[in-house]
Short mmCIF file of C-alpha atoms and ligand atoms in Angstrom, two decimals:
data_model
loop_
_atom_site.label_atom_id
_atom_site.label_comp_id
_atom_site.label_asym_id
_atom_site.label_seq_id
_atom_site.Cartn_x
_atom_site.Cartn_y
_atom_site.Cartn_z
CA UNK A 1 116.91 105.80 116.19
CA UNK A 2 115.79 103.69 113.11
CA UNK A 3 118.26 102.40 110.84
CA UNK A 4 119.35 104.18 107.67
CA UNK A 5 119.80 101.95 104.50
CA UNK A 6 120.36 102.92 100.84
CA UNK A 7 118.23 101.30 98.19
CA UNK A 8 120.20 101.24 94.81
CA UNK A 9 118.56 100.14 91.57
CA UNK A 10 121.27 100.01 88.79
CA UNK A 11 120.12 98.75 85.37
CA UNK A 12 121.45 97.97 81.78
CA UNK A 13 120.54 96.37 78.82
CA UNK A 14 123.61 94.19 77.90
CA UNK A 15 121.96 92.28 75.19
CA UNK A 16 118.65 91.11 74.08
CA UNK A 17 116.91 87.71 73.47
CA UNK A 18 115.38 87.76 70.65
CA UNK A 19 116.34 91.28 69.11
CA UNK A 20 115.40 93.76 71.95
CA UNK A 21 112.47 91.85 73.36
CA UNK A 22 113.78 89.99 76.50
CA UNK A 23 116.82 88.79 78.56
CA UNK A 24 118.19 85.20 77.99
CA UNK A 25 117.44 83.11 81.15
CA UNK A 26 121.24 82.17 81.37
CA UNK A 27 122.12 85.77 81.25
CA UNK A 28 119.72 86.52 83.99
CA UNK A 29 121.18 83.64 85.88
CA UNK A 30 124.55 85.36 85.68
CA UNK A 31 123.05 88.36 87.50
CA UNK A 32 121.32 86.31 90.13
CA UNK A 33 124.65 84.43 90.90
CA UNK A 34 126.57 87.47 91.33
CA UNK A 35 123.92 89.10 93.71
CA UNK A 36 123.93 86.00 95.75
CA UNK A 37 127.71 86.43 96.12
CA UNK A 38 127.34 90.09 97.12
CA UNK A 39 124.83 89.08 99.88
CA UNK A 40 127.06 86.13 101.12
CA UNK A 41 130.35 88.54 101.02
CA UNK A 42 128.30 91.11 103.04
CA UNK A 43 128.73 93.89 100.34
CA UNK A 44 125.04 94.38 100.43
CA UNK A 45 122.17 93.56 103.03
CA UNK A 46 119.92 92.09 100.35
CA UNK A 47 119.38 92.02 96.57
CA UNK A 48 117.01 90.85 93.64
CA UNK A 49 117.34 90.78 89.88
CA UNK A 50 114.65 92.70 88.25
CA UNK A 51 113.72 92.75 84.41
CA UNK A 52 111.71 94.48 81.89
CA UNK A 53 112.13 93.60 78.16
CA UNK A 54 115.79 93.50 77.31
CA UNK A 55 116.84 95.50 80.60
CA UNK A 56 118.22 93.88 83.60
CA UNK A 57 117.84 95.86 87.13
CA UNK A 58 120.20 95.12 90.11
CA UNK A 59 117.97 96.10 93.17
CA UNK A 60 120.23 96.17 96.41
CA UNK A 61 120.09 97.38 100.00
CA UNK A 62 123.27 98.26 101.74
CA UNK A 63 124.53 100.71 104.32
CA UNK A 64 127.20 102.50 102.02
CA UNK A 65 125.15 105.44 100.78
CA UNK A 66 124.24 106.57 97.31
CA UNK A 67 127.10 106.94 94.73
CA UNK A 68 129.07 104.28 96.49
CA UNK A 69 132.07 103.21 94.50
CA UNK A 70 132.09 99.44 95.66
CA UNK A 71 128.38 99.13 94.99
CA UNK A 72 128.76 100.91 91.42
CA UNK A 73 132.00 98.85 90.71
CA UNK A 74 130.21 95.54 91.65
CA UNK A 75 127.28 96.46 89.33
CA UNK A 76 129.36 97.44 86.44
CA UNK A 77 131.49 94.20 86.75
CA UNK A 78 128.15 92.21 86.92
CA UNK A 79 127.12 93.87 83.72
CA UNK A 80 130.51 93.10 82.08
CA UNK A 81 130.26 89.19 83.22
CA UNK A 82 126.45 89.18 81.89
CA UNK A 83 127.89 90.64 78.66
CA UNK A 84 130.59 87.81 78.29
CA UNK A 85 127.63 85.23 78.69
CA UNK A 86 125.41 87.16 76.27
CA UNK A 87 128.30 87.06 73.63
CA UNK A 88 128.82 83.46 74.08
CA UNK A 89 125.12 82.92 73.47
CA UNK A 90 124.95 85.26 70.50
CA UNK A 91 122.65 87.63 72.17
CA UNK A 92 121.61 90.89 70.23
CA UNK A 93 123.49 94.02 71.02
CA UNK A 94 125.63 92.37 73.63
CA UNK A 95 127.36 94.86 75.65
CA UNK A 96 125.04 97.52 74.37
CA UNK A 97 124.69 100.07 77.37
CA UNK A 98 128.38 99.67 78.55
CA UNK A 99 129.81 102.88 76.70
CA UNK A 100 133.14 102.84 78.45
CA UNK A 101 136.05 100.63 78.27
CA UNK A 102 136.67 100.74 81.99
CA UNK A 103 135.11 101.60 85.29
CA UNK A 104 136.04 104.99 86.90
CA UNK A 105 134.29 105.33 90.19
CA UNK A 106 130.60 105.51 89.42
CA UNK A 107 128.29 104.12 86.59
CA UNK A 108 127.03 107.50 85.83
CA UNK A 109 127.94 108.69 82.53
CA UNK A 110 129.05 105.19 81.56
CA UNK A 111 125.78 103.90 80.18
CA UNK A 112 123.84 101.98 83.07
CA UNK A 113 121.05 103.93 84.65
CA UNK A 114 120.81 104.19 88.43
CA UNK A 115 118.22 105.47 90.92
CA UNK A 116 119.23 105.50 94.59
CA UNK A 117 117.96 106.79 97.86
CA UNK A 118 118.88 106.56 101.64
CA UNK A 119 116.14 106.54 104.42
CA UNK A 120 115.34 105.57 107.73
CA UNK A 121 113.59 102.25 107.42
CA UNK A 122 110.12 102.43 109.17
CA UNK A 123 108.81 99.39 111.05
CA UNK A 124 107.25 98.30 107.70
CA UNK A 125 108.56 99.94 104.63
CA UNK A 126 106.52 99.26 101.47
CA UNK A 127 108.51 100.36 98.38
CA UNK A 128 107.56 99.87 94.58
CA UNK A 129 110.27 99.87 91.94
CA UNK A 130 108.99 100.51 88.44
CA UNK A 131 111.06 99.30 85.47
CA UNK A 132 110.25 100.51 81.93
CA UNK A 133 111.58 99.31 78.55
CA UNK A 134 111.47 101.18 75.22
CA UNK A 135 111.28 104.75 76.78
CA UNK A 136 113.09 107.57 78.36
CA UNK A 137 113.49 108.92 81.77
CA UNK A 138 110.98 111.76 81.45
CA UNK A 139 108.34 108.74 81.28
CA UNK A 140 108.32 109.13 85.08
CA UNK A 141 107.30 112.73 84.93
CA UNK A 142 103.45 112.30 84.56
CA UNK A 143 102.95 109.53 87.08
CA UNK A 144 105.05 111.35 89.61
CA UNK A 145 103.05 114.34 89.36
CA UNK A 146 99.82 112.47 89.69
CA UNK A 147 101.07 110.46 92.73
CA UNK A 148 102.55 113.43 94.61
CA UNK A 149 100.62 116.40 93.33
CA UNK A 150 97.24 115.46 91.95
CA UNK A 151 94.45 115.17 94.45
CA UNK A 152 92.38 113.62 91.67
CA UNK A 153 94.65 110.67 91.69
CA UNK A 154 96.01 110.77 95.47
CA UNK A 155 93.17 111.74 97.62
CA UNK A 156 95.66 111.37 100.52
CA UNK A 157 96.80 114.87 99.65
CA UNK A 158 93.62 116.27 100.79
CA UNK A 159 92.55 113.90 103.78
CA UNK A 160 95.98 112.61 105.25
CA UNK A 161 97.28 115.40 107.53
CA UNK A 162 100.87 114.07 106.99
CA UNK A 163 100.62 114.66 103.30
CA UNK A 164 98.56 117.84 103.22
CA UNK A 165 101.90 120.03 103.33
CA UNK A 166 102.65 119.00 99.86
CA UNK A 167 105.91 117.74 98.29
CA UNK A 168 109.14 119.10 96.83
CA UNK A 169 110.15 118.25 93.16
CA UNK A 170 113.53 118.23 92.24
CA UNK A 171 113.71 118.75 88.44
CA UNK A 172 116.66 118.18 86.27
CA UNK A 173 117.44 119.95 82.88
CA UNK A 174 119.25 117.02 81.10
CA UNK A 175 120.54 119.39 78.37
CA UNK A 176 121.93 122.20 80.57
CA UNK A 177 122.99 119.96 83.53
CA UNK A 178 121.01 122.06 86.00
CA UNK A 179 118.67 121.34 88.78
CA UNK A 180 115.63 123.37 90.31
CA UNK A 181 113.23 122.49 93.18
CA UNK A 182 109.52 123.32 93.01
CA UNK A 183 107.13 122.97 96.02
CA UNK A 184 103.75 121.64 95.34
CA UNK A 185 100.70 122.51 95.56
CA UNK A 186 101.88 126.33 95.47
CA UNK A 187 104.22 126.05 92.38
CA UNK A 188 102.27 123.40 90.31
CA UNK A 189 102.02 125.64 87.24
CA UNK A 190 105.72 126.60 87.36
CA UNK A 191 106.49 122.81 87.85
CA UNK A 192 104.26 121.68 84.82
CA UNK A 193 105.58 124.31 82.56
CA UNK A 194 109.02 122.25 82.64
CA UNK A 195 107.94 118.59 83.49
CA UNK A 196 105.45 118.72 80.58
CA UNK A 197 108.60 118.74 78.24
CA UNK A 198 109.83 115.24 79.39
CA UNK A 199 112.57 114.90 76.71
CA UNK A 200 114.49 117.56 78.45
CA UNK A 201 113.15 118.15 82.13
CA UNK A 202 113.08 115.14 84.26
CA UNK A 203 112.01 114.51 87.94
CA UNK A 204 114.98 113.20 89.73
CA UNK A 205 113.55 113.11 93.54
CA UNK A 206 110.56 113.82 95.35
CA UNK A 207 110.55 114.96 99.16
CA UNK A 208 107.98 115.34 101.56
CA UNK A 209 107.95 119.03 102.15
CA UNK A 210 106.94 118.96 106.05
CA UNK A 211 110.28 117.13 106.93
CA UNK A 212 112.23 116.44 103.79
CA UNK A 213 111.71 112.75 103.97
CA UNK A 214 112.71 111.23 100.45
CA UNK A 215 109.67 109.56 98.75
CA UNK A 216 110.86 108.90 95.08
CA UNK A 217 114.07 108.60 93.10
CA UNK A 218 114.43 107.96 89.29
CA UNK A 219 117.28 107.28 86.93
CA UNK A 220 118.00 110.17 84.65
CA UNK A 221 120.83 109.12 82.06
CA UNK A 222 120.10 109.76 78.51
CA UNK A 223 122.29 107.18 76.45
CA UNK A 224 122.02 109.57 73.28
CA UNK A 225 123.42 112.46 75.15
CA UNK A 226 126.34 110.51 76.73
CA UNK A 227 127.27 108.87 73.24
CA UNK A 228 126.13 111.66 71.13
CA UNK A 229 124.42 109.22 68.79
CA UNK A 230 121.34 106.67 69.16
CA UNK A 231 122.54 103.48 70.89
CA UNK A 232 119.17 102.18 72.38
CA UNK A 233 116.58 103.76 74.63
CA UNK A 234 117.55 104.63 78.31
CA UNK A 235 114.73 102.56 79.73
CA UNK A 236 114.50 104.05 83.19
CA UNK A 237 113.97 102.83 86.68
CA UNK A 238 112.08 104.57 89.51
CA UNK A 239 111.79 103.92 93.40
CA UNK A 240 108.80 105.16 95.07
CA UNK A 241 108.24 104.65 98.98
CA UNK A 242 104.51 104.37 100.13
CA UNK A 243 102.08 104.44 102.91
CA UNK A 244 101.95 106.13 106.38
CA UNK A 245 102.21 109.82 105.31
CA UNK A 246 103.17 108.99 101.64
CA UNK A 247 100.81 108.00 98.87
CA UNK A 248 99.28 104.59 99.39
CA UNK A 249 100.26 101.67 97.29
CA UNK A 250 97.07 102.25 95.34
CA UNK A 251 97.79 105.78 94.87
CA UNK A 252 101.34 104.93 93.71
CA UNK A 253 99.86 102.44 90.88
CA UNK A 254 97.01 104.48 89.96
CA UNK A 255 98.69 106.77 87.39
CA UNK A 256 99.56 103.66 85.24
CA UNK A 257 95.91 103.10 84.67
CA UNK A 258 96.21 105.81 82.00
CA UNK A 259 98.87 104.22 79.78
CA UNK A 260 100.03 107.61 79.10
CA UNK A 261 101.97 108.40 75.61
CA UNK A 262 105.88 108.43 76.14
CA UNK A 263 108.86 108.64 73.40
CA UNK A 264 110.80 105.60 72.60
CA UNK A 265 109.16 102.43 71.07
CA UNK A 266 110.70 101.35 67.72
CA UNK A 267 114.38 102.66 67.24
CA UNK A 268 113.75 105.14 70.12
CA UNK A 269 111.90 107.30 67.60
CA UNK A 270 108.19 107.14 68.28
CA UNK A 271 105.56 107.96 70.55
CA UNK A 272 103.51 105.19 72.09
CA UNK A 273 101.59 104.19 75.09
CA UNK A 274 103.31 103.05 78.26
CA UNK A 275 101.62 99.97 78.95
CA UNK A 276 101.73 98.49 82.41
CA UNK A 277 102.03 94.75 82.21
CA UNK A 278 102.80 91.75 84.57
CA UNK A 279 106.25 90.09 84.81
CA UNK A 280 105.16 87.47 82.37
CA UNK A 281 104.39 90.00 79.68
CA UNK A 282 107.23 92.32 79.86
CA UNK A 283 108.30 91.57 76.24
CA UNK A 284 108.13 94.39 73.87
CA UNK A 285 107.45 92.68 70.50
CA UNK A 286 105.06 94.51 68.19
CA UNK A 287 107.04 97.16 66.52
CA UNK A 288 109.73 96.61 69.36
CA UNK A 289 106.90 97.62 71.75
CA UNK A 290 104.66 99.13 72.85
CA UNK A 291 106.66 100.56 75.64
CA UNK A 292 106.27 98.59 78.95
CA UNK A 293 106.22 99.24 82.56
CA UNK A 294 106.38 96.59 85.42
CA UNK A 295 106.26 96.90 89.17
CA UNK A 296 108.20 95.22 91.65
CA UNK A 297 106.62 95.73 95.35
CA UNK A 298 108.81 95.04 98.32
CA UNK A 299 108.16 95.36 102.04
CA UNK A 300 111.79 96.04 103.37
CA UNK A 301 112.55 95.01 106.99
CA UNK A 302 114.44 97.17 109.53
CA UNK A 303 117.57 94.79 108.77
CA UNK A 304 117.37 95.71 105.16
CA UNK A 305 115.87 92.53 103.89
CA UNK A 306 113.73 92.92 100.67
CA UNK A 307 111.69 89.95 101.01
CA UNK A 308 109.70 88.41 98.25
CA UNK A 309 108.62 90.90 95.53
CA UNK A 310 104.91 91.09 94.54
CA UNK A 311 103.95 91.79 90.81
CA UNK A 312 102.21 95.10 91.27
CA UNK A 313 100.87 95.98 87.65
CA UNK A 314 99.95 92.39 86.70
CA UNK A 315 96.43 92.81 88.50
CA UNK A 316 93.38 92.31 86.61
CA UNK A 317 92.34 96.10 87.58
CA UNK A 318 94.92 97.21 85.00
CA UNK A 319 93.32 95.26 82.15
CA UNK A 320 91.44 98.16 80.72
CA UNK A 321 94.62 100.23 80.71
CA UNK A 322 96.27 97.31 78.72
CA UNK A 323 93.33 97.69 76.47
CA UNK A 324 93.55 101.28 75.95
CA UNK A 325 97.24 100.94 75.43
CA UNK A 326 96.79 98.39 72.65
CA UNK A 327 93.92 100.75 70.94
CA UNK A 328 96.26 103.62 71.29
CA UNK A 329 99.16 101.61 69.59
CA UNK A 330 96.91 100.44 66.76
CA UNK A 331 95.85 104.26 66.18
CA UNK A 332 99.40 105.67 66.47
CA UNK A 333 100.90 102.79 64.13
CA UNK A 334 98.40 103.95 61.37
CA UNK A 335 100.54 107.23 61.15
CA UNK A 336 103.68 105.00 59.89
CA UNK A 337 106.43 107.53 59.54
CA UNK A 338 104.51 110.64 60.27
CA UNK A 339 104.68 112.80 63.34
CA UNK A 340 103.36 112.66 65.93
CA UNK A 341 103.72 109.01 66.04
CA UNK A 342 107.40 109.58 64.77
CA UNK A 343 109.18 112.01 67.29
CA UNK A 344 109.61 115.53 66.22
CA UNK A 345 112.74 116.80 64.48
CA UNK A 346 114.52 118.02 67.60
CA UNK A 347 114.07 114.98 69.42
CA UNK A 348 115.28 112.93 66.21
CA UNK A 349 118.62 114.87 66.54
CA UNK A 350 120.11 111.78 68.02
CA UNK A 351 119.14 109.23 65.43
CA UNK A 352 120.05 108.88 61.91
CA UNK A 353 118.28 111.96 60.80
CA UNK A 354 121.47 114.30 60.85
CA UNK A 355 123.16 111.88 58.56
CA UNK A 356 120.51 112.00 55.99
CA UNK A 357 120.27 115.71 56.38
CA UNK A 358 123.91 116.11 55.73
CA UNK A 359 123.98 113.73 52.68
CA UNK A 360 121.12 115.73 51.05
CA UNK A 361 122.40 119.13 52.06
CA UNK A 362 123.74 120.05 48.62
CA UNK A 363 120.22 119.16 46.88
CA UNK A 364 118.48 121.92 48.90
CA UNK A 365 117.92 125.04 46.85
CA UNK A 366 117.18 128.41 48.02
CA UNK A 367 113.49 129.36 47.41
CA UNK A 368 113.32 133.25 46.61
CA UNK A 369 111.44 135.16 49.14
CA UNK A 370 108.04 136.45 48.20
CA UNK A 371 107.57 133.84 45.34
CA UNK A 372 104.35 132.02 45.47
C1 F6R B 1 114.38 100.60 70.87
C2 F6R B 1 115.44 99.62 70.25
C3 F6R B 1 114.79 98.87 69.06
C4 F6R B 1 115.94 98.89 68.04
C5 F6R B 1 115.59 98.40 66.77
C6 F6R B 1 116.80 98.54 65.67
O1 F6R B 1 115.04 101.02 72.29
O2 F6R B 1 116.34 99.20 70.94
O3 F6R B 1 113.75 99.44 68.69
O4 F6R B 1 116.39 100.35 67.83
O5 F6R B 1 115.31 96.96 67.09
O6 F6R B 1 117.79 97.85 66.09
P1 F6R B 1 119.19 97.86 65.19
O7 F6R B 1 119.40 99.01 64.67
O8 F6R B 1 120.05 97.25 66.29
O9 F6R B 1 118.82 96.82 64.33
MG1 MG B 2 118.16 96.80 73.54
MG1 MG B 3 115.57 98.18 76.80
#
């Protein structure tokens, strides 16, 4: 029997260089040093540091299963150590995502985001890890739908017998803390009713319907819902397995050629295009954006080694997507503080909006019904 490994991607923003645009190299070096130690101590099989904007992702393979206390504690302690360095260097918003004073078993609910999956490693295991900055977990809904349910994106759904049976989408309601699973293609209309509202309904896992093999996992933490106020955008991560009865690498990256509109950007309060970029261009700058996504491609070996990562979205074939994103950014920016560039009122609930409303409450007078 092939070996089962767990792939954990645990991420946090523990301080920005400069503002919220990147991570200082010395802070990244702290993460890299800690990951090296985790490999040599045998805690993990292999590990890499990923980055997008002001977020650092710890990418780890191990045999401890998902939600493992030792892996989560190691990640939490790594973010704490990085925060200490960030404070020394005067980094902006040092410790931003660490919403708890002490670790209590799992990073869930404490600020950092995590996507994890356990699977039997195939003889060659192509996996793409996507990291996004200046947006929320629902940003993955549209690309996941396209990868696993849309034959205009993924021709394998039509012509690969191993994918023809469709996929299962586990959707989480982040407000009510409930989950529901939809089978595609039969239930795509029901699925779309929910995932078309990505601020609330988020795809957590995708499984192949014929045998239950896990194909994708995302991080779903909403910082504002944990903290009850705006503390920075969630900046989600996603793991997608690929090839041999799952979408091909080219089908997995194809949805990012749209540069679809997501919520986030400046102050987490604006709609903007999710621009696919190379690792060298992962620095949200204009109006703290536009939101970015990078791809780290790995081919995991049967002994759990990640190998060298490839930059999956830097390719020239995404140049048009980048151009479209920049044009969309120009167009949306011209709306200034008006919707739909600015988020709708219910999504502004976790920004300073309620404070302004409260301050001005007494100035609002009744308008008599029937007056013109
Ligand atoms: C977006 C983000 C930034 C900040 C903005 C203001 O996720 O983190 O856009 O919201 O730079 O930051 P403060 O309030 O810290 O000055
Ligand atoms: Mg930040
Ligand atoms: Mg960020």
